[in-house]
CSV table of C-alpha atoms and ligand atoms in Angstrom, one decimal:
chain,number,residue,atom,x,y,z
A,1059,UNK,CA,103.3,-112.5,-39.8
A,1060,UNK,CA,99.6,-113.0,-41.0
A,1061,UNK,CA,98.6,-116.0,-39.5
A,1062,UNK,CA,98.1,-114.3,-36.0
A,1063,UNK,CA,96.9,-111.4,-37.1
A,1064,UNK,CA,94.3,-113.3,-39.0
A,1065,UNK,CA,93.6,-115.7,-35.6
A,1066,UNK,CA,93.6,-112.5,-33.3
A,1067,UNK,CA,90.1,-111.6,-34.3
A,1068,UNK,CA,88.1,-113.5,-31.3
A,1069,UNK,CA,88.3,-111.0,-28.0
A,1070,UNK,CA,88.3,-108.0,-30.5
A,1071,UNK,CA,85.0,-108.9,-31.2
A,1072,UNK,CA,83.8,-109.5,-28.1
A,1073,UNK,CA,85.1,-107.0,-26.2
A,1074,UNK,CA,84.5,-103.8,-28.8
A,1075,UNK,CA,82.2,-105.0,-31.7
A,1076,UNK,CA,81.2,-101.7,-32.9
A,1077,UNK,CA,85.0,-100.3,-32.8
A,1078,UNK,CA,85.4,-98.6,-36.0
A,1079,UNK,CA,88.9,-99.2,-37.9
A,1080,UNK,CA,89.8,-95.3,-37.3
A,1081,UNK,CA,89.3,-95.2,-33.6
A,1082,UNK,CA,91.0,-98.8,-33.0
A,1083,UNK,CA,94.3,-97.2,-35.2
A,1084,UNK,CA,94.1,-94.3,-32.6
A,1085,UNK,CA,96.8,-94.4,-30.0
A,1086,UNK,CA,94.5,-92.2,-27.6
A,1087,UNK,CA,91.5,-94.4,-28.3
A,1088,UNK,CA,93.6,-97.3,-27.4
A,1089,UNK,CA,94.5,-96.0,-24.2
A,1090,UNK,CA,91.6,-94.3,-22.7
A,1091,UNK,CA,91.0,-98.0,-23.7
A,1092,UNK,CA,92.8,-100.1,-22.1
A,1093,UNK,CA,91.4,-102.7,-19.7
A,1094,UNK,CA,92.8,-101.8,-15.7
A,1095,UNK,CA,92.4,-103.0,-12.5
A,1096,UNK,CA,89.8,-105.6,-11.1
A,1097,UNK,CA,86.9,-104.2,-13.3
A,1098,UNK,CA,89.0,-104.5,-16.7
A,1099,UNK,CA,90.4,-108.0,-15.6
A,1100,UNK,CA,86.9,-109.2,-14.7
A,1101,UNK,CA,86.2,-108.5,-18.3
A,1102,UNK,CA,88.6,-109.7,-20.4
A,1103,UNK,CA,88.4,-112.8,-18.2
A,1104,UNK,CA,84.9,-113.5,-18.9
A,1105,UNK,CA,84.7,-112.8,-22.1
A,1106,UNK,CA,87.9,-114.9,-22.8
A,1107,UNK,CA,85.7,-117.7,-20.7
A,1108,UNK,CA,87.2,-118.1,-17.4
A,1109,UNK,CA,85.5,-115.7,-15.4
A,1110,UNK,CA,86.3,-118.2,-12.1
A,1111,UNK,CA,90.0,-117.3,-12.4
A,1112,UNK,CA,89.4,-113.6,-11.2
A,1113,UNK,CA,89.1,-114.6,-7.5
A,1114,UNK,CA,92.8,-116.2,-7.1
A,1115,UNK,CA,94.1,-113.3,-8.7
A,1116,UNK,CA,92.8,-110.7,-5.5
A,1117,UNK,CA,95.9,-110.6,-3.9
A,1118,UNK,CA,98.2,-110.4,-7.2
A,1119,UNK,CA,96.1,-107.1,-7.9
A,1120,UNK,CA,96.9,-105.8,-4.8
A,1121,UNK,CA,100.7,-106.4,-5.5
A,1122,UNK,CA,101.2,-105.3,-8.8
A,1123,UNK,CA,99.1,-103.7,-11.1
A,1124,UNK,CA,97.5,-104.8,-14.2
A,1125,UNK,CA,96.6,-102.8,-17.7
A,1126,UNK,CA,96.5,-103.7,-21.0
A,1127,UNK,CA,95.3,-102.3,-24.4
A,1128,UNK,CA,92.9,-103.7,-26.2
A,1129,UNK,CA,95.9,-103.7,-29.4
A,1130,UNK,CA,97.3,-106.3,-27.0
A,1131,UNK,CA,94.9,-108.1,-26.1
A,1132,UNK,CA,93.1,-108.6,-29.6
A,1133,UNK,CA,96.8,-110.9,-30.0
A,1134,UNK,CA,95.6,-113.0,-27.6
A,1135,UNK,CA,93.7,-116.8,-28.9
A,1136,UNK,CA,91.3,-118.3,-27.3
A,1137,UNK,CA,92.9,-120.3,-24.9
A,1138,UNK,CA,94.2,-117.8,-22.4
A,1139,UNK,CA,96.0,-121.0,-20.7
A,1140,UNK,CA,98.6,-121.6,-23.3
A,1141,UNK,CA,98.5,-118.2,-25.5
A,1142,UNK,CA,102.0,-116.4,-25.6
A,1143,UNK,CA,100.4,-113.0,-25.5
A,1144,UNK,CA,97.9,-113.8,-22.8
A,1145,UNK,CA,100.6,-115.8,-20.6
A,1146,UNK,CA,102.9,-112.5,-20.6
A,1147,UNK,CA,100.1,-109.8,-20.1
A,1148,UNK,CA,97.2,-112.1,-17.7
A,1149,UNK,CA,98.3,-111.6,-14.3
A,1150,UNK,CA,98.8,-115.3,-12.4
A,1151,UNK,CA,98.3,-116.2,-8.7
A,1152,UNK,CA,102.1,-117.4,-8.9
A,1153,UNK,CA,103.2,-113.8,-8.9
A,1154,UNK,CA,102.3,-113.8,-5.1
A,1155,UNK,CA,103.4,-117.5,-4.6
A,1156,UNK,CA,106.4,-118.4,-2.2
A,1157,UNK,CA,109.8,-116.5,-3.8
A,1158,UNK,CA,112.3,-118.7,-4.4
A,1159,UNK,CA,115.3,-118.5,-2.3
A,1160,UNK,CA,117.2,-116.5,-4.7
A,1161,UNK,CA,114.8,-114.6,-6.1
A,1162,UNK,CA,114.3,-110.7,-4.6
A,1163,UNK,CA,112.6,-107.4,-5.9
A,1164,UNK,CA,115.5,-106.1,-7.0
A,1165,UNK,CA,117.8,-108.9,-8.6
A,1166,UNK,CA,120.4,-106.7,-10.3
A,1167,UNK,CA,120.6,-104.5,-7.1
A,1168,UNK,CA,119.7,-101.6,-9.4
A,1169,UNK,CA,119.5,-99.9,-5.7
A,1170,UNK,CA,123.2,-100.2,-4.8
A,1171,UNK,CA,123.9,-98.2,-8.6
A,1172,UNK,CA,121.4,-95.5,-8.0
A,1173,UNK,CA,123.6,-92.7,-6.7
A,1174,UNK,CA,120.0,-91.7,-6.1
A,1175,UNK,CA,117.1,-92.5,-7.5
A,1176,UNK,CA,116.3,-92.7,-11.2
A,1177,UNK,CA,119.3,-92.9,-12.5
A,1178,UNK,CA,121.3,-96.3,-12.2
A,1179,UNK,CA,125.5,-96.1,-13.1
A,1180,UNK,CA,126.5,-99.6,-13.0
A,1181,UNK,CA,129.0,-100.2,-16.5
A,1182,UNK,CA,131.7,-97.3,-16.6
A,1183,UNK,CA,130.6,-95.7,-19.9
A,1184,UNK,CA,126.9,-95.8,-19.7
A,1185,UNK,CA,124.2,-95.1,-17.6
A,1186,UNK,CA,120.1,-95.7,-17.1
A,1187,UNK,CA,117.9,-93.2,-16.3
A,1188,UNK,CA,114.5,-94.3,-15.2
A,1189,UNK,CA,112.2,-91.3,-17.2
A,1190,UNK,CA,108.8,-93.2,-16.2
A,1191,UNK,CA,107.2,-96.1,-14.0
A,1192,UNK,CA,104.4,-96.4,-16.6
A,1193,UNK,CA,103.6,-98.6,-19.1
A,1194,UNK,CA,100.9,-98.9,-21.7
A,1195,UNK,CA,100.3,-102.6,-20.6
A,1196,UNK,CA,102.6,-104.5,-17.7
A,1197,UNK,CA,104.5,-107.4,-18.7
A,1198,UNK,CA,103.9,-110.3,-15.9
A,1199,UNK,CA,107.6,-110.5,-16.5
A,1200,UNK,CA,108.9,-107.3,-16.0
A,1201,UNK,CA,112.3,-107.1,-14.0
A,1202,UNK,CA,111.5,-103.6,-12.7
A,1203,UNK,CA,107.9,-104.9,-11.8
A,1204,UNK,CA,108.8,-103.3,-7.9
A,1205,UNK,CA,108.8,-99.8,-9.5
A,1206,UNK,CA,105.4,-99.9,-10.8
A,1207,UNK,CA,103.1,-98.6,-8.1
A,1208,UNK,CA,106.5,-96.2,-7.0
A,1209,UNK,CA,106.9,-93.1,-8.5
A,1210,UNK,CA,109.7,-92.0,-6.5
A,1211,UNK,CA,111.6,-94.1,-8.5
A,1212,UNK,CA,111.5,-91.4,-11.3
A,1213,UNK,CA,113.1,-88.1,-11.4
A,1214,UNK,CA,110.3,-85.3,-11.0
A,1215,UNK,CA,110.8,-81.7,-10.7
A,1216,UNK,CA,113.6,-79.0,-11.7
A,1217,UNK,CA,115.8,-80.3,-9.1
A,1218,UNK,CA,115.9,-84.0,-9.6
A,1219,UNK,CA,116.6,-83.3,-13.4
A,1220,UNK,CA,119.2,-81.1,-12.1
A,1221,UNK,CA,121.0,-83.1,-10.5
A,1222,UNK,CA,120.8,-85.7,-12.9
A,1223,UNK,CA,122.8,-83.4,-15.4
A,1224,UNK,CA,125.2,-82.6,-13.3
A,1225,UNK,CA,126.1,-86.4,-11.9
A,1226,UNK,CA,126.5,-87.5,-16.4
A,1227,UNK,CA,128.5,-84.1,-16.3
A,1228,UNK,CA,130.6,-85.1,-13.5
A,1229,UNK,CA,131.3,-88.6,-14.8
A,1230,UNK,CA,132.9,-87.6,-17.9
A,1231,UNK,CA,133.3,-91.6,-18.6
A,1232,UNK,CA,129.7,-91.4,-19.2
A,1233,UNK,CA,129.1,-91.6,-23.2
A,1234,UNK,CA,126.1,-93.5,-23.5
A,1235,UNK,CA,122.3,-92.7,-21.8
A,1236,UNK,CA,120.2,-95.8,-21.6
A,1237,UNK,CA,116.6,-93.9,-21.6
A,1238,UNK,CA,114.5,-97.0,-19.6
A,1239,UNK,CA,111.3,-96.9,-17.2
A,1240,UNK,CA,108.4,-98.1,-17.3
A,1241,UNK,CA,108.2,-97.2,-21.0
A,1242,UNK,CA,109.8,-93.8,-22.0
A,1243,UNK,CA,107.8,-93.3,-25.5
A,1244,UNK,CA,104.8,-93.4,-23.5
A,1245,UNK,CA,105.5,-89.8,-21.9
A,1246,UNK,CA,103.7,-86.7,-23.3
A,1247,UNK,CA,105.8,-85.7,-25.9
A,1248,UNK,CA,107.1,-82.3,-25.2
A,1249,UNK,CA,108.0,-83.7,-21.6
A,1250,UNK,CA,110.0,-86.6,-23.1
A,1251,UNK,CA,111.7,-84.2,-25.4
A,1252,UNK,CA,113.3,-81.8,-22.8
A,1253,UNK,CA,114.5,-84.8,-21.3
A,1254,UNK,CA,116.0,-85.5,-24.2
A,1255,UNK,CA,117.4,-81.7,-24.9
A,1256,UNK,CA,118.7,-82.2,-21.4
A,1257,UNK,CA,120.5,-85.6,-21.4
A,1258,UNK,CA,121.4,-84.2,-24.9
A,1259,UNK,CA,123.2,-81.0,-23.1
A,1260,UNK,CA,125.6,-83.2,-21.5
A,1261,UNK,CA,129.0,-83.1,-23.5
A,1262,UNK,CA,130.4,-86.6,-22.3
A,1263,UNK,CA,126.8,-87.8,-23.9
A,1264,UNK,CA,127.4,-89.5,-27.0
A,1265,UNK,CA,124.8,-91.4,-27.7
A,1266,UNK,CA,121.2,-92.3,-26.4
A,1267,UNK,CA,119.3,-95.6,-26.2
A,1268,UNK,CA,115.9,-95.9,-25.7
A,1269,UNK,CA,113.9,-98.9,-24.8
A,1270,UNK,CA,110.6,-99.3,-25.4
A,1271,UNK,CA,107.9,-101.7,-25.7
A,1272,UNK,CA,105.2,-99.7,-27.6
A,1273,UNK,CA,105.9,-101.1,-31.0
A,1274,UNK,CA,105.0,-104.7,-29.4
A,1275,UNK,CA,101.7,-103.5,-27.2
A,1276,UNK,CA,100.6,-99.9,-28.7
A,1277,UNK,CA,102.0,-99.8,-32.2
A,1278,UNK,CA,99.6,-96.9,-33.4
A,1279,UNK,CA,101.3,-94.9,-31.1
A,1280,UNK,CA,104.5,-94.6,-33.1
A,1281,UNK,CA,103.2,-91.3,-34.7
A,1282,UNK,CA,105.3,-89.6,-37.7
A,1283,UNK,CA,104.9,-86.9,-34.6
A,1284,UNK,CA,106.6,-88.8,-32.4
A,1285,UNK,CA,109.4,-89.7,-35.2
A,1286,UNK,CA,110.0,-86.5,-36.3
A,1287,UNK,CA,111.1,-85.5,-32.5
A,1288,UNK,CA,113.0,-88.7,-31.7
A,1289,UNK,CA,115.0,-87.5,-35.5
A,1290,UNK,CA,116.7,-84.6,-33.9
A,1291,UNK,CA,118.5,-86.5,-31.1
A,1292,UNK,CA,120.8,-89.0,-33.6
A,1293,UNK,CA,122.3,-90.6,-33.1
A,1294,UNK,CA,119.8,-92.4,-30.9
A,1295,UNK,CA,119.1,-96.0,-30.7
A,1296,UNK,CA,115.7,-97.5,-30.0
A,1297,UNK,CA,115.5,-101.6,-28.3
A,1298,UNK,CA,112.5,-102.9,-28.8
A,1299,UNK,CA,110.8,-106.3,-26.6
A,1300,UNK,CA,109.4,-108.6,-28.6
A,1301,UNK,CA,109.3,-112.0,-27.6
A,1302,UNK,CA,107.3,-113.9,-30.0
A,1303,UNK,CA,106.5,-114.2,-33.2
A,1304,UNK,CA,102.5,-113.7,-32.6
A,1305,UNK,CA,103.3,-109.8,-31.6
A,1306,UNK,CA,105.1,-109.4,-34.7
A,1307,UNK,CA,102.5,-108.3,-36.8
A,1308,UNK,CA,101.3,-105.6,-39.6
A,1309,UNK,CA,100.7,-102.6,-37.3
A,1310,UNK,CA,103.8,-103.8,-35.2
A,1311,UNK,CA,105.8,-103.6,-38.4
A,1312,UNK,CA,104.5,-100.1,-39.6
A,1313,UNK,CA,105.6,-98.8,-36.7
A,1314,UNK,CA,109.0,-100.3,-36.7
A,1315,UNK,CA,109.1,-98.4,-40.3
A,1316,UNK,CA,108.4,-95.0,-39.0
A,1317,UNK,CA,111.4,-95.2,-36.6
A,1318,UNK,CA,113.5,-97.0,-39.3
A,1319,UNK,CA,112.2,-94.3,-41.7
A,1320,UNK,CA,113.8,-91.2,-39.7
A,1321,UNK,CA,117.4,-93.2,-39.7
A,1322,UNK,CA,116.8,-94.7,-36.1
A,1323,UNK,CA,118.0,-98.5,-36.0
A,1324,UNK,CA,116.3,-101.0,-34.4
A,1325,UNK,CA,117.7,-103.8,-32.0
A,1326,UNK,CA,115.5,-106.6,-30.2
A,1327,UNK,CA,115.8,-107.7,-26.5
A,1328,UNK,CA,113.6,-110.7,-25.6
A,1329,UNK,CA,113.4,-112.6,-22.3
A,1330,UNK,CA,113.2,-116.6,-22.5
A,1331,UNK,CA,109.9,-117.2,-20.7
A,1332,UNK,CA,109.0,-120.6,-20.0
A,1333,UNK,CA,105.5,-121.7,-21.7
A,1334,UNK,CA,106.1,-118.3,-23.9
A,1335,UNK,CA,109.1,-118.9,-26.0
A,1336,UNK,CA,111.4,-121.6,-24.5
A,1337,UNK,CA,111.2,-123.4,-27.2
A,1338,UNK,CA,113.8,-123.9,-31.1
A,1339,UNK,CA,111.4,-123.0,-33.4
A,1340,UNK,CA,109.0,-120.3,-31.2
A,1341,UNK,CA,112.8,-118.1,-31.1
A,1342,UNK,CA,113.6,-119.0,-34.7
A,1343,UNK,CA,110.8,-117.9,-35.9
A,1344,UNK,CA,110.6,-114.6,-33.6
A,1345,UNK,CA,114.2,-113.7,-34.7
A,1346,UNK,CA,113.9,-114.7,-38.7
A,1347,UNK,CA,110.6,-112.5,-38.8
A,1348,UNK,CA,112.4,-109.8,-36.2
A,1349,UNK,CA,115.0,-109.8,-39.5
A,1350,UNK,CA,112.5,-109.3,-42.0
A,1351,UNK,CA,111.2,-106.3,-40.5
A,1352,UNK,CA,114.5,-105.2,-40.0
A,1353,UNK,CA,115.0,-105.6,-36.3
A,1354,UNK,CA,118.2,-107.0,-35.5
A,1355,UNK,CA,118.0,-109.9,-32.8
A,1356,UNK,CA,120.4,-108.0,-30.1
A,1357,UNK,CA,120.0,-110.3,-26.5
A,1358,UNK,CA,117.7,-113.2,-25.7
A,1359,UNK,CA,117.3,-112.2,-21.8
A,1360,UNK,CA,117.7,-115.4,-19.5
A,1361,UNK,CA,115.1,-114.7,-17.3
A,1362,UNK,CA,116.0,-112.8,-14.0
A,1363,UNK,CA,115.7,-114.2,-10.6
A,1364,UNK,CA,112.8,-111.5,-9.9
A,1365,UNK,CA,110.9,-111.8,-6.9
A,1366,UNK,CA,106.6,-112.4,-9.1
A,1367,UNK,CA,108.3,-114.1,-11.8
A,1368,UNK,CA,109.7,-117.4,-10.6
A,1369,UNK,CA,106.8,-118.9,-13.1
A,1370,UNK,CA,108.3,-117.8,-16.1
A,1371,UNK,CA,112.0,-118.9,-15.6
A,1372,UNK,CA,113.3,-121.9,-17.6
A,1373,UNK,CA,115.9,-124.0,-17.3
A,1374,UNK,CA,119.3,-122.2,-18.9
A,1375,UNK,CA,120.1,-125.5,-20.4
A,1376,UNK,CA,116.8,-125.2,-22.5
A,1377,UNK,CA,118.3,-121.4,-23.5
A,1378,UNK,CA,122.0,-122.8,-24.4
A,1379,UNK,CA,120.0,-125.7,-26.5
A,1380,UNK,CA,118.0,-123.3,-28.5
A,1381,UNK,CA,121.6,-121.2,-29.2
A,1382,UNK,CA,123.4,-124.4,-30.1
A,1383,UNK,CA,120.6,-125.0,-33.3
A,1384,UNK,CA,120.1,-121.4,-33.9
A,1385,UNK,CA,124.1,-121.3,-34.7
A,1386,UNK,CA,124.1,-124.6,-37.2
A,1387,UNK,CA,120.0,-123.7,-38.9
A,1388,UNK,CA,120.2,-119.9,-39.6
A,1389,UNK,CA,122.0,-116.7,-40.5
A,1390,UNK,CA,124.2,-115.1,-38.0
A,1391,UNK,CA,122.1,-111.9,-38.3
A,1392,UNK,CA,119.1,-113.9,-37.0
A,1393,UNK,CA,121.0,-115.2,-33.7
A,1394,UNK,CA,120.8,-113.2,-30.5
A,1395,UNK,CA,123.4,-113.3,-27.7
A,1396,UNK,CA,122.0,-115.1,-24.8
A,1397,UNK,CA,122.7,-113.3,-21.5
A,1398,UNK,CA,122.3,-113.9,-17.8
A,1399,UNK,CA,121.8,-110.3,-15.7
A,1400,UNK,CA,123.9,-111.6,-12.8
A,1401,UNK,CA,122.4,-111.7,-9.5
A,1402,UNK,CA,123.7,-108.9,-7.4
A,1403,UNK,CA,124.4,-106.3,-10.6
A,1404,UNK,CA,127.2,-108.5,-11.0
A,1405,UNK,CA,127.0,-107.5,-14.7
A,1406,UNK,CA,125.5,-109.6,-17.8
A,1407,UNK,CA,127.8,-113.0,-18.6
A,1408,UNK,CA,127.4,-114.6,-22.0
A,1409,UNK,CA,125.9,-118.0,-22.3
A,1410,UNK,CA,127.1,-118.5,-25.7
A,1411,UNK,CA,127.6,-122.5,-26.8
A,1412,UNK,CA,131.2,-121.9,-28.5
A,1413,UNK,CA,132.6,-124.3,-31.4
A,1414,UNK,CA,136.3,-124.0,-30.3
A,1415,UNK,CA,136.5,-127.7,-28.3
A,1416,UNK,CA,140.6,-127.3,-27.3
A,1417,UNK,CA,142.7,-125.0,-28.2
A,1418,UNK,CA,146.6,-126.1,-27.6
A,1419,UNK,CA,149.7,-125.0,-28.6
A,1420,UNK,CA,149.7,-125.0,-32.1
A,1421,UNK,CA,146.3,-126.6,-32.9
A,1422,UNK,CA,142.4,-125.0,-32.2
A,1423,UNK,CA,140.1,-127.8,-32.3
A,1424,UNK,CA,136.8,-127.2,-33.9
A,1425,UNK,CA,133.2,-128.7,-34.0
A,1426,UNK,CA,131.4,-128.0,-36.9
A,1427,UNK,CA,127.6,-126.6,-37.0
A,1428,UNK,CA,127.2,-130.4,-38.4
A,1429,UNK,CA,129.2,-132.1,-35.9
A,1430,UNK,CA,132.5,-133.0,-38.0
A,1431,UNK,CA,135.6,-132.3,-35.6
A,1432,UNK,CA,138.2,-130.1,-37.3
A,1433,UNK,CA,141.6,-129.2,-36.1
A,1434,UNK,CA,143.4,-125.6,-37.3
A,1435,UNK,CA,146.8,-125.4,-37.3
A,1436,UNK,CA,148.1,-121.8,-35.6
A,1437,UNK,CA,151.6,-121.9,-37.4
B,2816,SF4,S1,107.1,-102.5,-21.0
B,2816,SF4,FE1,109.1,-102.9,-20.1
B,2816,SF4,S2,109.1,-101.7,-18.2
B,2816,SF4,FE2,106.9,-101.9,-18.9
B,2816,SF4,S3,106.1,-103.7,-17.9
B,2816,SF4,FE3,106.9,-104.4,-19.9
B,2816,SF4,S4,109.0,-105.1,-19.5
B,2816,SF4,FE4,108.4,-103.8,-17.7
């Protein structure tokens, strides 16, 4: 956990050398902050020492938008080529490259579940509701990186919360609310709060999940504030998005704490990115240091087919690989399910390595973590 905090000093400096300690643990100072657009790019990119990069990335800028805090991007090492943070956050000319032929916007036909939009009813009991196309910085990865510059993909007004109610009402089957965006924690507070008293208001609703990725990119922004609100709706779940061990790190774990601390539990989805993560010991380490802050490794996200993200897919025999020595070199709580989204909102399908090698009749045949076949007699 130290090691990249203590490496992650470099851009800091550069970029704000006069930042005092107080400001920097400031979630509005972080913000108002952030690097955006061109003119923030342009910076971080010369200061990091490749100022000539800036002019292949025109056209990506156009496309999709760029921000990041300066939190994030004081992870980031010098070498903006191969770093894990910079690699998710930098924009790259491949966003804009040719698609592949399976790759689209809109993978997991979010569309065809969106009775209309911002709310998304694909599983029987559960349901998304898109509260936000923001984010404090944008993941080059994102699946729902076609919502960004859109708000209309987000309820606003009386009305469209209205009618939002009354479609969970009307599905009685509905017992979980998956509160997604953009990044729902990143709403002014009292606005996120009547969403919640109104998802809350539903009787069918059960219980809400939130995902968010602040903990990761803005972890001062975890206020006991912001705790203290989230306490009244358990049971309420919160996801989190770490997806490597360098964003794991002091201020990341304090904030983990303060939800922890108000009797919210805390599950992890990553996304296997290729260069980022696609590799043993990078997702060993993320998930045995996700454990010690006491985040449970939910899913490990093969990454989906979306259309600006082709660069960071890797192979899923690399994924099942990584799953097979997870399984024989650590504890089960430390092991993730991998999951593919299925093209076409086909649904998620496990990509699990299993032991069992034949199961007949009266005998399940066995592989051990260390190789030895066993049999099991049923009767
Ligand atoms: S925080 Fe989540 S929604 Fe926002 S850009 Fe990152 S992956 Fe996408």
């Amino acid at each position: 956990m130290t090691s990249y905090a203590a490496r992650a000093v470099n851009l800091k400096q550069k970029l704000w050398p006069d930042i005092h300690k107080d400001a920097w643990s400031d979630y509005r100072w972080q913000l108002r902050n952030r690097l955006t657009g061109r003119k923030g790019l342009s910076r971080l990119l010369r200061h990091a020492g490749q100022p000539e990069r800036l002019e292949s990335l025109d056209k990506c800028l156009s496309a999709y938008k760029w921000a990041a805090t300066p939190y994030y991007i004081s992870l980031i090492e010098k070498d903006i080529d191969r770093d894990p943070v910079a690699l998710q956050v930098i924009p790259s000319p491949e966003e804009i490259g040719p698609a592949r032929p399976h790759s689209s916007p809109d993978p997991l036909s979010e569309k065809r579940y969106s009775p209309f939009p911002g709310l998304i009813h694909r599983y029987k009991d559960r349901a998304v509701v898109l509260v936000s196309n923001h984010c404090a910085s944008y993941c080059r990865h994102c699946n729902r990186k076609r919502t960004w510059n859109r708000p209309e993909f987000v309820p606003a007004g009386k009305t469209a919360w209205q009618a939002v109610t009354e479609y969970l009402e009307n599905h009685s089957q509905i017992r979980e609310v998956l509160v997604s965006g953009g990044d729902p924690l990143l709403l002014p507070q009292k606005y996120l709060e009547n969403i919640l008293d109104l998802l809350t208001s539903v009787p069918n609703v059960e219980v809400l999940r939130i995902g968010t990725r602040l903990p990761v990119v803005l972890p001062m922004a975890i206020t006991d504030k912001l705790c203290r609100m989230l306490k009244k709706y358990r049971p309420i779940w919160i996801n989190t998005h770490f997806n490597h061990p360098a964003e794991i790190t002091k201020e990341a774990q304090r904030a983990c704490e303060r939800l922890q601390m108000s009797g919210i539990p805390l599950s992890n989805q990553s996304v296997l990115l290729k260069g980022v993560n696609d590799d043993f010991k990078t997702i060993k380490n993320l998930c045995c240091n996700l454990q010690k802050i006491m985040v449970r490794p939910y899913y490990l996200f093969h990454c989906d087919f979306v259309k600006g993200t082709d660069h960071f897919r890797t192979d899923i025999r690399k994924g099942i690989d990584i799953m097979e020595k997870m399984w024989g070199d650590t504890g089960g709580m430390c092991i993730p399910r991998y999951v593919v989204d299925l093209p076409g909102g086909m649904g998620k399908a496990r990509v699990m390595p299993s032991d069992l090698e034949r199961l007949d009749q009266d005998v399940a045949t066995f592989k051990t973590f260390e190789g030895r076949v066993i049999k099991l007699h049923l009767s």
